[in-house]
Amino acid sequence: MCGIIGYIGKEKAAPILVKGLKNLEYRGYDSAGFSTIDNGTLLIAKDTGKLNEIELKININELHGCVGISHCRWATHGNVTQENAHPHTDCTGRISIVHNGIIENFSELKEMLIAKNHKFSSSTDTEVISHLIEEYYTGNLPEAVRKALKEVEGSYALGVLSADEPDIIVAARNESPLIIGKGKNAMFIASDVPAILEHTNEIIYLDDKEIAVLTKSNFRVFDLDGREKKKEIKKISWSMEDAEKGGYEHFMLKEIYEQPRAIEDTINGRLKNGTINIKEELGMDENSLKKISKIIIVACGTSWHSALVGEFMLEELAKIPVEVEYASEFRYRNPIVDADTLVIGISQSGETADTIAAMKEAKRRGAHVISICNVMGSSITRISDAVLYTRAGPEIGVASTKAFTTQLAVLYLLTMHFAKLKNTLTEKQLQSMAQGIRKIPLQMQAVLEKDAETEELAHLYHKSTNALYLGRGANFPIALEGALKMKEVSYIHAEGYPAAEMKHGPIALIDKNMPVVFVAPYDTYTYKKILGNIEEVKARGGIVIAIATEGDREVAKKAGHVIYIPDSLYTLSSMLSVIPLQLLAYHTAKKLGKDVDKPRSLAKSVTVE
Ligand code: AGP
């Protein structure tokens, strides 16, 4: 949560910061602010609201200077007010800072600083850092930041300026993402790549407890004891086009439509002539992999839903017991993990604080820990023994879509790998799995072509105040995901349930105003039961919307509305059935006039506990 960008170079900083910050707004958008240095004076402008509103309130042109830092906020400590917006300054008004993270010992530090006569002007945890730096400042900013951070507990990505040292930006990170970008005659700091992609694709990933000092032509990195560290410059392959809307009205819609391409990219090179090829990426020898007796998957939100589909795939086809855990719960329990347990962290951003903590805990307990992640070099990838990347490209919309289906693709490939290794499927079955996933991009395309049908449903039901989503097997998580998408972007209350659970309670909610979405592609186990559940809803006057397999006439006879998806292997059907639900949420939110890409109270990556 919260986005940071900093610039030092030859051009005026403020316009670069505004543009960059717009690409980070998915991280927080309740307030924003800027600080530059002009002729030895520190300038600050900040306010509440989204960036385009703030641009009308403050005059960015008045922020002169070729060095600056800026911030978009997602409030944790302190209300959404102008005072609480970043940057924050010290008592002299000559030091400014932007911060993403949470300072856990801020109360103690604040008390100590107040006793030393520091005057606070906000109720944030962040402000203690600027006063602490002031406390240590004797004309050497990197040194003062280093000493201050030695006293700080918690997470931080920091950008710091001092009017007395206008030729540097000092940056630091601990458990919150921060990268350095090396441009032509310019250096950047940012929370995420899209903020600076327009200027450079040469990225340096800061590690925990590292401090960086940037000039317009150089950077140096130190640990908290002042020892210099060597850092590698990585070239990333995302283009600016990948990070822009490309003609779509919203990122969410663009990203829904990118799914066929994203799946294609994710499976490319990993399936050769029907043979699965992820051995090297997994980085474990065959014997250790064969010994794995249990898999635990830790994740949050949408990634947790993909884990549930993964559980179904891995148990059904590779016959490995799988437990799916909310990362936030796993870390505070006493999980049973040993050297034969494989722990998989799933995360789009690779920066979700709970998932990071759960993976660290699993590692501490001796498990082999791998991740499925979309962002190269993110924190989660750096604590993993191996990473299987989803190749979805940058996902900017707060509601996760293409990251979800690419996670399913990776889980499917992993299932194939284990099934082969453990001999749980025949060569013929594996070949048929490979053919099945190869068809998915085209099949997704076919579902996307039915967008008008989901738009029509949104038109009919966008005024509903509640909705139920029901599914079974590999499609129960899709019911959860469909409901989450609807809640997130339209603010309509929606719940996902295993279809058979309906009769144990939720059935009482059903009346003629309740849309009930059945995710019911054909399968050999539960299909008939779902037809029964549809009858139960109809008998109570509920509105039945079904996602069914092409050609299924039975469902058509019973449901009020059917959206067909192409026939596929059942374990792959979730990759198709989720698309109409993503579109339904999108169109509903749009009809209700909601800010689809920046839903209230949410942030793209939840980097706080
Ligand atoms: C999904 O639409 C969400 N906004 C959210 O639930 C998200 O999936 C969750 O915060 C996990 O994020 P991650 O995949 O980046 O770890």
Coordinates of C-alpha atoms and ligand atoms in Angstrom, one line a residue:
M1 CA 0.0 0.0 0.0
C2 CA 1.2 3.5 -0.8
G3 CA 3.3 4.3 -3.8
I4 CA 6.6 6.1 -3.9
I5 CA 8.5 7.7 -6.8
G6 CA 11.6 9.8 -6.6
Y7 CA 13.7 11.5 -9.4
I8 CA 17.0 13.2 -9.6
G9 CA 18.4 14.3 -12.9
K10 CA 18.6 17.3 -15.3
E11 CA 14.9 17.9 -15.9
K12 CA 12.3 19.5 -13.8
A13 CA 11.3 16.7 -11.3
A14 CA 7.6 17.5 -10.6
P15 CA 6.0 16.6 -14.0
I16 CA 8.0 13.3 -14.0
L17 CA 6.8 12.5 -10.5
V18 CA 3.2 13.3 -11.3
K19 CA 3.3 11.0 -14.4
G20 CA 5.1 8.2 -12.6
L21 CA 2.8 8.4 -9.6
K22 CA -0.2 8.0 -11.9
N23 CA 1.1 4.5 -12.7
L24 CA 1.3 3.7 -8.9
E25 CA -2.1 5.0 -7.9
Y26 CA -3.3 1.4 -7.8
R27 CA -1.2 1.2 -4.5
G28 CA -3.2 3.9 -2.8
Y29 CA -5.3 6.8 -3.8
D30 CA -6.7 8.6 -0.8
S31 CA -4.1 11.4 -0.9
A32 CA -0.9 12.3 -2.6
G33 CA 2.0 14.8 -2.3
F34 CA 5.3 16.0 -3.7
S35 CA 8.5 17.5 -2.4
T36 CA 11.3 19.1 -4.5
I37 CA 14.3 21.3 -3.8
D38 CA 14.7 24.6 -5.5
N39 CA 17.7 26.9 -4.8
G40 CA 18.2 25.5 -1.4
T41 CA 14.5 25.6 -0.4
L42 CA 12.4 22.5 0.3
L43 CA 9.0 22.8 -1.5
I44 CA 6.0 20.7 -0.5
A45 CA 2.6 20.3 -2.0
K46 CA 0.1 17.7 -0.9
D47 CA -3.6 17.1 -0.5
T48 CA -6.4 14.6 -0.2
G49 CA -8.1 12.8 -3.1
K50 CA -7.1 11.0 -6.2
L51 CA -4.2 12.5 -8.2
N52 CA -6.4 14.1 -10.9
E53 CA -8.4 15.9 -8.2
I54 CA -5.2 16.9 -6.4
E55 CA -3.8 18.3 -9.7
L56 CA -6.7 20.8 -9.6
K57 CA -6.0 21.8 -6.0
I58 CA -2.3 22.3 -6.1
N59 CA -0.1 24.1 -8.7
I60 CA 2.4 21.5 -9.7
N61 CA 4.2 24.1 -11.9
E62 CA 5.3 26.0 -8.9
L63 CA 7.3 23.0 -7.7
H64 CA 10.6 23.8 -9.3
G65 CA 13.8 21.8 -9.0
C66 CA 15.4 18.8 -10.6
V67 CA 15.2 16.5 -7.6
G68 CA 12.0 15.4 -5.9
I69 CA 10.1 12.6 -4.1
S70 CA 6.4 11.9 -4.1
H71 CA 3.8 9.6 -2.6
C72 CA 0.3 8.3 -3.1
R73 CA -1.3 7.2 0.2
W74 CA -3.5 4.3 1.4
A75 CA -4.1 5.4 5.0
T76 CA -3.0 3.1 7.9
H77 CA -2.2 5.4 10.8
G78 CA -4.2 8.7 10.8
N79 CA -7.2 9.8 8.9
V80 CA -7.3 10.9 5.3
T81 CA -6.4 14.6 5.8
Q82 CA -4.0 17.0 4.2
E83 CA -1.8 17.0 7.3
N84 CA -1.5 13.2 7.2
A85 CA -0.6 13.1 3.5
H86 CA 3.1 12.6 2.6
P87 CA 5.7 14.0 2.3
H88 CA 6.3 14.7 6.0
T89 CA 9.0 17.1 7.2
D90 CA 11.1 17.7 10.3
C91 CA 10.8 20.7 12.6
T92 CA 13.1 22.8 10.4
G93 CA 11.2 22.1 7.3
R94 CA 14.5 21.2 5.5
I95 CA 14.1 17.5 5.5
S96 CA 11.2 15.7 3.8
I97 CA 10.3 12.0 3.6
V98 CA 7.9 9.7 1.9
H99 CA 7.2 6.3 3.4
N100 CA 5.4 3.1 2.6
G101 CA 5.0 0.7 5.5
I102 CA 4.3 0.7 9.1
I103 CA 6.5 1.9 11.9
E104 CA 5.7 -0.5 14.8
N105 CA 7.4 1.4 17.6
F106 CA 6.2 4.8 16.5
S107 CA 4.5 5.6 19.8
E108 CA 7.6 5.1 21.9
L109 CA 9.7 7.1 19.3
K110 CA 7.1 9.9 19.2
E111 CA 7.1 10.2 23.0
M112 CA 10.9 10.3 23.1
L113 CA 11.0 12.9 20.3
I114 CA 8.3 15.1 21.9
A115 CA 10.3 15.0 25.1
K116 CA 13.1 16.5 23.1
N117 CA 10.8 19.3 21.9
H118 CA 10.0 18.0 18.4
K119 CA 6.7 19.4 17.1
F120 CA 4.5 17.0 15.2
S121 CA 2.0 18.1 12.7
S122 CA 0.4 14.8 11.7
S123 CA -1.0 11.7 13.3
T124 CA 0.9 9.3 11.1
D125 CA 3.6 6.8 12.2
T126 CA 5.8 8.1 9.3
E127 CA 6.4 11.5 10.8
V128 CA 8.6 10.1 13.6
I129 CA 11.2 9.1 10.9
S130 CA 11.6 12.7 9.7
H131 CA 12.1 14.0 13.3
L132 CA 14.5 11.1 14.1
I133 CA 16.6 12.0 11.0
E134 CA 16.6 15.6 12.1
E135 CA 17.8 14.4 15.5
Y136 CA 20.9 12.8 13.9
Y137 CA 21.5 15.3 11.1
T138 CA 24.8 17.0 11.2
G139 CA 25.2 17.7 7.5
N140 CA 25.4 14.1 6.3
L141 CA 22.0 12.8 5.2
P142 CA 22.8 9.2 4.5
E143 CA 24.5 8.9 7.9
A144 CA 21.5 10.5 9.7
V145 CA 19.1 8.2 7.9
R146 CA 21.2 5.2 8.8
K147 CA 21.3 6.1 12.4
A148 CA 17.6 6.8 12.5
L149 CA 16.7 3.5 10.9
K150 CA 18.7 1.7 13.5
E151 CA 16.0 2.8 16.0
V152 CA 13.0 2.0 13.8
E153 CA 11.1 -1.2 14.1
G154 CA 8.7 -2.2 11.3
S155 CA 8.4 -2.0 7.6
Y156 CA 9.5 0.9 5.4
A157 CA 10.3 1.9 1.8
L158 CA 11.6 5.5 2.2
G159 CA 12.6 8.4 0.1
V160 CA 14.4 11.3 1.8
L161 CA 15.5 14.8 0.8
S162 CA 17.4 17.5 2.6
A163 CA 17.5 21.1 1.4
D164 CA 21.1 21.2 2.6
E165 CA 22.1 18.3 0.2
P166 CA 20.2 19.0 -3.0
D167 CA 22.4 16.7 -5.1
I168 CA 21.2 13.4 -3.5
I169 CA 18.1 11.3 -2.7
V170 CA 18.5 8.8 0.1
A171 CA 16.3 5.7 -0.1
A172 CA 15.9 2.7 2.2
R173 CA 13.8 -0.4 2.4
N174 CA 12.8 -3.0 4.9
E175 CA 9.9 -5.4 4.1
S176 CA 8.2 -2.9 1.8
P177 CA 9.1 -2.9 -1.9
L178 CA 11.5 -0.3 -3.4
I179 CA 13.5 -0.3 -6.6
I180 CA 16.1 2.0 -8.1
G181 CA 15.9 2.8 -11.8
K182 CA 19.1 3.8 -13.7
G183 CA 18.1 6.2 -16.5
K184 CA 20.1 8.4 -18.9
N185 CA 21.5 11.2 -16.8
A186 CA 18.9 10.5 -14.1
M187 CA 18.2 8.1 -11.3
F188 CA 14.8 7.0 -9.9
I189 CA 13.4 5.3 -6.9
A190 CA 9.9 3.7 -7.1
S191 CA 7.7 1.2 -5.4
D192 CA 7.1 -0.6 -8.6
V193 CA 8.4 -0.8 -12.2
P194 CA 5.5 0.8 -14.1
A195 CA 6.2 4.1 -12.3
I196 CA 9.6 4.5 -14.1
L197 CA 9.2 2.2 -17.1
E198 CA 8.9 5.2 -19.4
H199 CA 12.4 6.2 -18.5
T200 CA 14.3 3.1 -17.9
N201 CA 14.2 -0.7 -17.9
E202 CA 17.4 -1.0 -15.8
I203 CA 16.4 -1.9 -12.4
I204 CA 18.2 -2.5 -9.1
Y205 CA 16.2 -4.3 -6.4
L206 CA 16.9 -3.1 -2.9
D207 CA 17.0 -5.7 -0.2
D208 CA 15.8 -5.4 3.4
K209 CA 17.8 -3.1 5.6
E210 CA 19.6 -1.5 2.7
I211 CA 20.1 2.3 2.2
A212 CA 20.8 3.8 -1.2
V213 CA 22.3 7.1 -2.1
L214 CA 21.3 8.4 -5.5
T215 CA 22.9 11.2 -7.5
K216 CA 21.8 12.1 -11.0
S217 CA 24.4 9.8 -12.5
N218 CA 25.1 7.2 -9.9
F219 CA 23.9 5.1 -7.0
R220 CA 25.5 3.4 -4.1
V221 CA 24.0 1.0 -1.7
F222 CA 24.9 0.3 2.0
D223 CA 23.8 -1.9 4.8
L224 CA 22.6 -0.4 8.1
D225 CA 26.1 -0.6 9.4
G226 CA 27.4 1.6 6.6
R227 CA 29.2 -1.2 4.7
E228 CA 28.9 -0.7 0.9
K229 CA 27.1 -3.5 -1.0
K230 CA 27.4 -4.6 -4.6
K231 CA 24.2 -4.6 -6.5
E232 CA 23.2 -6.1 -9.8
I233 CA 21.4 -4.1 -12.5
K234 CA 18.6 -6.2 -14.0
K235 CA 17.0 -5.5 -17.4
I236 CA 13.3 -6.1 -17.3
S237 CA 11.3 -7.0 -20.4
W238 CA 8.0 -5.3 -19.8
S239 CA 7.3 -2.4 -22.2
M240 CA 5.5 0.8 -21.5
E241 CA 2.6 -0.4 -23.7
D242 CA 2.2 -3.4 -21.3
A243 CA 1.7 -1.0 -18.5
E244 CA -0.8 1.3 -20.3
K245 CA -4.5 0.9 -21.1
G246 CA -4.1 0.4 -24.8
G247 CA -7.4 1.8 -25.8
Y248 CA -9.5 0.1 -23.2
E249 CA -11.6 2.2 -20.8
H250 CA -10.2 0.5 -17.7
F251 CA -7.2 -1.6 -16.8
M252 CA -9.5 -4.3 -15.5
L253 CA -11.2 -4.8 -18.9
K254 CA -7.9 -4.7 -20.7
E255 CA -6.5 -7.3 -18.3
I256 CA -9.5 -9.5 -18.7
Y257 CA -9.0 -9.4 -22.5
E258 CA -5.3 -10.1 -22.2
Q259 CA -5.9 -13.5 -20.7
P260 CA -5.5 -15.6 -23.9
R261 CA -2.2 -14.0 -24.5
A262 CA -1.1 -14.3 -20.9
I263 CA -1.9 -18.0 -20.8
E264 CA 0.0 -18.5 -24.1
D265 CA 3.0 -16.7 -22.6
T266 CA 2.8 -18.7 -19.4
I267 CA 2.8 -22.1 -21.0
N268 CA 5.2 -21.2 -23.8
G269 CA 8.5 -23.2 -23.5
R270 CA 7.2 -25.1 -20.5
L271 CA 5.4 -27.7 -22.7
K272 CA 7.4 -29.2 -25.5
N273 CA 5.8 -31.8 -27.7
G274 CA 3.4 -32.6 -24.9
T275 CA 6.2 -33.0 -22.4
I276 CA 6.3 -30.8 -19.3
N277 CA 9.4 -28.8 -18.9
I278 CA 9.7 -27.0 -15.6
K279 CA 12.4 -29.1 -13.9
E280 CA 15.0 -26.4 -14.0
E281 CA 12.7 -23.7 -12.7
L282 CA 11.7 -25.9 -9.8
G283 CA 15.3 -26.2 -8.8
M284 CA 14.9 -29.4 -6.9
D285 CA 16.4 -32.8 -7.8
E286 CA 14.0 -35.6 -8.7
N287 CA 14.5 -37.6 -5.5
S288 CA 13.7 -34.7 -3.2
L289 CA 10.6 -33.9 -5.3
K290 CA 9.5 -37.6 -5.2
K291 CA 9.9 -37.5 -1.4
I292 CA 7.4 -34.7 -1.0
S293 CA 4.6 -36.0 1.1
K294 CA 2.5 -32.9 1.5
I295 CA 2.0 -29.6 -0.1
I296 CA 0.9 -26.5 1.7
I297 CA -0.2 -23.5 -0.4
V298 CA -0.2 -20.1 1.3
A299 CA -1.8 -17.0 -0.3
C300 CA -4.4 -14.3 0.1
G301 CA -7.5 -13.1 -1.7
T302 CA -7.7 -14.1 -5.3
S303 CA -4.4 -15.9 -5.1
W304 CA -5.9 -18.0 -2.3
H305 CA -8.8 -18.9 -4.7
S306 CA -6.3 -20.1 -7.3
A307 CA -4.6 -22.2 -4.5
L308 CA -8.0 -23.9 -3.9
V309 CA -8.2 -24.9 -7.6
G310 CA -4.6 -26.0 -7.4
E311 CA -5.5 -28.2 -4.4
F312 CA -8.2 -29.9 -6.5
M313 CA -5.8 -30.4 -9.4
L314 CA -2.9 -31.7 -7.4
E315 CA -4.9 -34.1 -5.3
E316 CA -7.1 -35.3 -8.2
L317 CA -4.3 -35.9 -10.6
A318 CA -0.9 -36.1 -8.8
K319 CA -2.4 -37.7 -5.7
I320 CA -0.5 -35.5 -3.3
P321 CA -2.2 -34.3 -0.1
V322 CA -2.6 -30.5 -0.3
E323 CA -3.6 -28.0 2.4
V324 CA -4.5 -24.4 1.4
E325 CA -4.0 -21.8 4.0
Y326 CA -4.8 -18.1 4.3
A327 CA -1.2 -16.7 4.7
S328 CA -2.4 -14.5 7.5
E329 CA -3.6 -17.4 9.6
F330 CA -0.7 -19.8 8.8
R331 CA 1.9 -17.5 10.2
Y332 CA 0.2 -17.2 13.6
R333 CA -0.5 -20.9 14.0
N334 CA 1.8 -23.8 14.8
P335 CA 1.8 -25.4 11.3
I336 CA 3.1 -28.9 10.9
V337 CA 5.9 -28.6 8.4
D338 CA 9.0 -30.7 7.7
A339 CA 11.6 -31.2 5.1
D340 CA 9.3 -33.3 3.0
T341 CA 6.7 -30.6 2.9
L342 CA 6.7 -28.3 -0.1
V343 CA 5.3 -24.9 0.7
I344 CA 4.1 -22.9 -2.3
G345 CA 3.4 -19.1 -1.9
I346 CA 1.1 -17.7 -4.6
S347 CA 1.1 -14.0 -5.2
Q348 CA 0.6 -11.7 -8.1
S349 CA 2.6 -8.8 -6.7
G350 CA 5.1 -10.8 -4.7
E351 CA 4.8 -8.1 -2.0
T352 CA 1.8 -9.2 0.1
A353 CA 3.0 -8.9 3.7
D354 CA 1.0 -11.9 5.0
T355 CA 2.2 -14.2 2.3
I356 CA 5.8 -13.1 2.8
A357 CA 5.6 -13.7 6.5
A358 CA 4.0 -17.1 6.0
M359 CA 6.7 -18.2 3.6
K360 CA 9.4 -17.0 5.9
E361 CA 7.8 -19.0 8.7
A362 CA 7.6 -22.1 6.6
K363 CA 11.3 -21.7 5.7
R364 CA 12.2 -21.3 9.3
R365 CA 10.4 -24.6 10.0
G366 CA 12.6 -26.4 7.4
A367 CA 10.2 -26.6 4.4
H368 CA 11.3 -26.3 0.8
V369 CA 9.6 -23.0 -0.2
I370 CA 8.7 -22.1 -3.8
S371 CA 6.5 -19.4 -5.2
I372 CA 4.2 -18.7 -8.1
C373 CA 4.5 -15.0 -8.8
N374 CA 4.0 -12.4 -11.5
V375 CA 6.6 -9.8 -10.5
M376 CA 10.2 -10.5 -11.2
G377 CA 12.5 -9.6 -8.4
S378 CA 9.7 -8.9 -5.9
S379 CA 10.2 -9.8 -2.2
I380 CA 8.5 -13.1 -2.4
T381 CA 10.6 -14.3 -5.3
R382 CA 13.7 -13.4 -3.4
I383 CA 12.8 -15.5 -0.3
S384 CA 11.8 -18.5 -2.5
D385 CA 14.0 -21.5 -3.1
A386 CA 12.6 -21.4 -6.7
V387 CA 10.0 -19.4 -8.6
L388 CA 7.5 -20.4 -11.3
Y389 CA 6.6 -17.1 -12.9
T390 CA 3.2 -16.4 -14.2
R391 CA 3.8 -14.3 -17.3
A392 CA 0.8 -12.2 -17.2
G393 CA 2.6 -8.9 -17.6
P394 CA 1.9 -5.9 -15.3
E395 CA -1.5 -6.2 -13.6
I396 CA -2.6 -2.6 -12.7
G397 CA -6.3 -3.0 -12.0
V398 CA -6.9 -3.5 -8.3
A399 CA -9.2 -6.5 -9.1
S400 CA -7.0 -9.3 -10.1
T401 CA -8.0 -11.1 -13.3
K402 CA -5.2 -12.3 -15.6
A403 CA -2.9 -13.0 -12.7
F404 CA -5.5 -15.5 -11.4
T405 CA -5.9 -17.5 -14.6
T406 CA -2.1 -17.6 -15.2
Q407 CA -1.7 -18.8 -11.6
L408 CA -4.1 -21.6 -12.6
A409 CA -2.0 -22.4 -15.7
V410 CA 1.1 -22.7 -13.6
L411 CA -0.6 -24.9 -11.0
Y412 CA -1.8 -27.1 -13.9
L413 CA 1.7 -27.4 -15.2
L414 CA 3.0 -28.2 -11.7
T415 CA 0.3 -30.9 -11.4
M416 CA 1.5 -32.4 -14.7
H417 CA 5.1 -32.4 -13.5
F418 CA 4.2 -34.2 -10.2
A419 CA 1.8 -36.6 -11.9
K420 CA 4.6 -37.6 -14.3
L421 CA 7.2 -37.9 -11.5
K422 CA 4.9 -39.9 -9.2
N423 CA 3.5 -42.0 -12.1
T424 CA -0.1 -41.2 -11.2
L425 CA -1.1 -40.6 -14.8
T426 CA -0.3 -42.5 -18.0
E427 CA 1.7 -40.9 -20.8
K428 CA -1.6 -40.8 -22.8
Q429 CA -3.4 -38.9 -20.0
L430 CA -0.5 -36.4 -19.8
Q431 CA -0.6 -35.9 -23.5
S432 CA -4.3 -35.2 -23.3
M433 CA -3.6 -32.7 -20.4
A434 CA -1.0 -30.9 -22.6
Q435 CA -3.4 -30.7 -25.5
G436 CA -6.1 -29.5 -23.2
I437 CA -4.2 -26.5 -22.0
R438 CA -2.9 -25.7 -25.4
K439 CA -6.5 -25.1 -26.5
I440 CA -7.3 -22.7 -23.6
P441 CA -6.2 -19.4 -25.2
L442 CA -8.5 -19.9 -28.1
Q443 CA -11.3 -21.1 -25.9
M444 CA -10.8 -18.0 -23.7
Q445 CA -11.1 -15.9 -26.8
A446 CA -14.5 -17.6 -27.5
V447 CA -15.7 -16.8 -24.0
L448 CA -14.6 -13.1 -24.4
E449 CA -16.6 -12.9 -27.6
K450 CA -19.7 -13.4 -25.4
D451 CA -19.0 -10.2 -23.5
A452 CA -22.2 -8.6 -24.7
E453 CA -24.2 -11.4 -22.9
T454 CA -22.6 -10.5 -19.6
E455 CA -23.1 -6.9 -20.2
E456 CA -26.8 -7.6 -20.7
L457 CA -26.9 -9.5 -17.4
A458 CA -25.3 -6.5 -15.7
H459 CA -27.9 -4.3 -17.2
L460 CA -30.7 -6.5 -15.8
Y461 CA -29.3 -7.0 -12.3
H462 CA -27.0 -4.2 -11.4
K463 CA -29.5 -2.8 -9.0
S464 CA -29.5 -6.0 -6.9
T465 CA -28.2 -5.6 -3.4
N466 CA -27.1 -9.2 -2.9
A467 CA -25.9 -12.1 -5.0
L468 CA -25.0 -15.8 -4.4
Y469 CA -22.4 -17.7 -6.3
L470 CA -22.4 -21.4 -6.1
G471 CA -20.1 -24.1 -7.6
R472 CA -18.6 -27.4 -6.8
G473 CA -15.2 -29.2 -7.2
A474 CA -12.7 -27.1 -9.2
N475 CA -15.5 -24.6 -9.7
F476 CA -16.3 -23.9 -6.0
P477 CA -13.2 -21.6 -5.9
I478 CA -14.6 -19.9 -9.0
A479 CA -17.8 -19.1 -7.1
L480 CA -15.7 -17.5 -4.4
E481 CA -13.7 -15.6 -7.0
G482 CA -16.8 -14.4 -8.8
A483 CA -18.3 -13.2 -5.6
L484 CA -15.0 -11.4 -4.6
K485 CA -14.8 -9.7 -7.9
M486 CA -18.4 -8.5 -7.6
K487 CA -17.8 -7.2 -4.0
E488 CA -14.6 -5.5 -4.8
V489 CA -15.6 -3.4 -7.8
S490 CA -19.4 -3.0 -7.5
Y491 CA -19.7 -3.0 -3.7
I492 CA -22.7 -5.4 -4.1
H493 CA -22.8 -7.9 -1.3
A494 CA -22.0 -11.3 -2.9
E495 CA -21.2 -14.6 -1.3
G496 CA -19.6 -17.7 -2.7
Y497 CA -20.5 -21.2 -1.4
P498 CA -20.1 -24.8 -2.4
A499 CA -23.4 -25.5 -4.1
A500 CA -24.4 -28.3 -1.7
E501 CA -23.9 -26.0 1.3
M502 CA -26.8 -23.8 0.1
K503 CA -29.3 -26.0 1.9
H504 CA -27.5 -25.6 5.2
G505 CA -28.3 -21.9 5.5
P506 CA -27.9 -19.5 2.6
I507 CA -31.1 -21.0 1.0
A508 CA -33.1 -18.8 3.5
L509 CA -31.9 -15.7 1.6
I510 CA -33.3 -16.7 -1.7
D511 CA -36.3 -14.8 -3.0
K512 CA -37.3 -13.2 -6.3
N513 CA -34.7 -10.5 -5.9
M514 CA -31.7 -12.7 -5.4
P515 CA -29.5 -13.5 -8.4
V516 CA -27.9 -16.9 -7.9
V517 CA -24.9 -17.6 -10.2
F518 CA -24.2 -21.3 -10.7
V519 CA -20.8 -22.1 -12.0
A520 CA -21.8 -25.5 -13.5
P521 CA -19.6 -26.7 -16.3
Y522 CA -20.1 -30.4 -17.0
D523 CA -18.3 -32.9 -14.9
T524 CA -18.8 -36.5 -14.1
Y525 CA -19.1 -36.2 -10.3
T526 CA -21.3 -33.3 -9.3
Y527 CA -23.1 -32.0 -12.4
K528 CA -26.4 -33.8 -11.7
K529 CA -26.3 -32.6 -8.1
I530 CA -25.9 -29.0 -9.3
L531 CA -29.0 -29.4 -11.5
G532 CA -30.8 -30.3 -8.3
N533 CA -29.5 -27.2 -6.6
I534 CA -30.7 -25.1 -9.5
E535 CA -34.2 -26.5 -9.0
E536 CA -34.1 -25.6 -5.4
V537 CA -33.3 -22.0 -6.2
K538 CA -36.0 -21.9 -8.8
A539 CA -38.6 -23.3 -6.4
R540 CA -37.9 -20.3 -4.2
G541 CA -38.3 -17.8 -7.0
G542 CA -34.5 -16.9 -7.2
I543 CA -33.0 -15.7 -10.5
V544 CA -30.7 -18.4 -11.9
I545 CA -27.7 -17.4 -14.0
A546 CA -25.7 -20.4 -15.0
I547 CA -22.2 -20.8 -16.5
A548 CA -22.4 -24.1 -18.4
T549 CA -20.6 -26.2 -21.0
E550 CA -21.4 -25.5 -24.6
G551 CA -24.3 -27.8 -25.7
D552 CA -25.7 -28.4 -22.3
R553 CA -29.4 -28.4 -22.8
E554 CA -30.4 -29.6 -19.3
V555 CA -29.1 -26.4 -17.7
A556 CA -30.7 -24.3 -20.4
K557 CA -34.1 -25.8 -19.5
K558 CA -33.7 -24.8 -15.9
A559 CA -31.8 -21.6 -15.7
G560 CA -33.1 -18.1 -16.4
H561 CA -29.9 -17.2 -18.2
V562 CA -27.0 -19.3 -19.4
I563 CA -23.6 -18.3 -20.5
Y564 CA -21.8 -21.1 -22.3
I565 CA -18.1 -21.8 -22.2
P566 CA -16.3 -24.3 -24.5
D567 CA -15.9 -27.9 -23.5
S568 CA -12.6 -28.6 -21.9
L569 CA -11.0 -31.0 -19.4
Y570 CA -12.8 -30.4 -16.1
T571 CA -9.6 -29.3 -14.3
L572 CA -9.2 -26.6 -16.9
S573 CA -12.9 -25.5 -16.9
S574 CA -12.2 -23.0 -14.0
M575 CA -9.9 -21.0 -16.4
L576 CA -12.9 -20.5 -18.7
S577 CA -15.8 -20.2 -16.2
V578 CA -14.2 -17.4 -14.3
I579 CA -14.1 -15.1 -17.3
P580 CA -17.9 -14.4 -17.5
L581 CA -17.8 -13.7 -13.8
Q582 CA -15.0 -11.2 -14.2
L583 CA -16.9 -9.5 -16.9
L584 CA -20.1 -9.5 -15.0
A585 CA -18.5 -7.7 -12.1
Y586 CA -16.8 -5.2 -14.4
H587 CA -20.0 -4.3 -16.3
T588 CA -22.0 -4.1 -13.1
A589 CA -19.5 -1.8 -11.5
K590 CA -19.4 0.4 -14.6
K591 CA -23.2 0.6 -14.7
L592 CA -23.2 1.7 -11.1
G593 CA -20.7 4.4 -11.9
K594 CA -18.0 2.9 -9.7
D595 CA -14.3 3.5 -10.1
V596 CA -13.5 0.1 -11.5
D597 CA -9.7 0.3 -11.3
K598 CA -9.5 2.0 -8.0
P599 CA -12.2 0.5 -5.8
R600 CA -12.7 2.3 -2.4
S601 CA -10.6 1.2 0.5
L602 CA -8.6 -1.3 -1.6
A603 CA -4.9 -1.3 -2.7
K604 CA -3.3 -3.5 -5.3
S605 CA -0.7 -4.9 -3.1
V606 CA -1.3 -5.2 0.6
T607 CA 2.1 -4.6 2.0
V608 CA 0.9 -4.3 5.6
E609 CA -0.4 -6.9 8.0
Ligands
AGP1 C1 -8.0 -9.5 -5.8 O1 -8.8 -9.0 -6.8 C2 -7.5 -8.6 -4.8 N1 -7.5 -7.3 -5.0 C3 -6.8 -9.2 -3.7 O2 -7.6 -10.1 -3.0 C4 -5.4 -9.9 -4.0 O3 -5.6 -11.1 -4.7 C5 -4.7 -10.2 -2.7 O4 -4.4 -9.0 -2.0 C6 -3.4 -11.0 -2.9 O5 -2.5 -10.2 -3.7 P1 -1.2 -10.9 -4.3 O6 -1.7 -11.9 -5.3 O7 -0.5 -9.8 -4.9 O8 -0.4 -11.5 -3.2

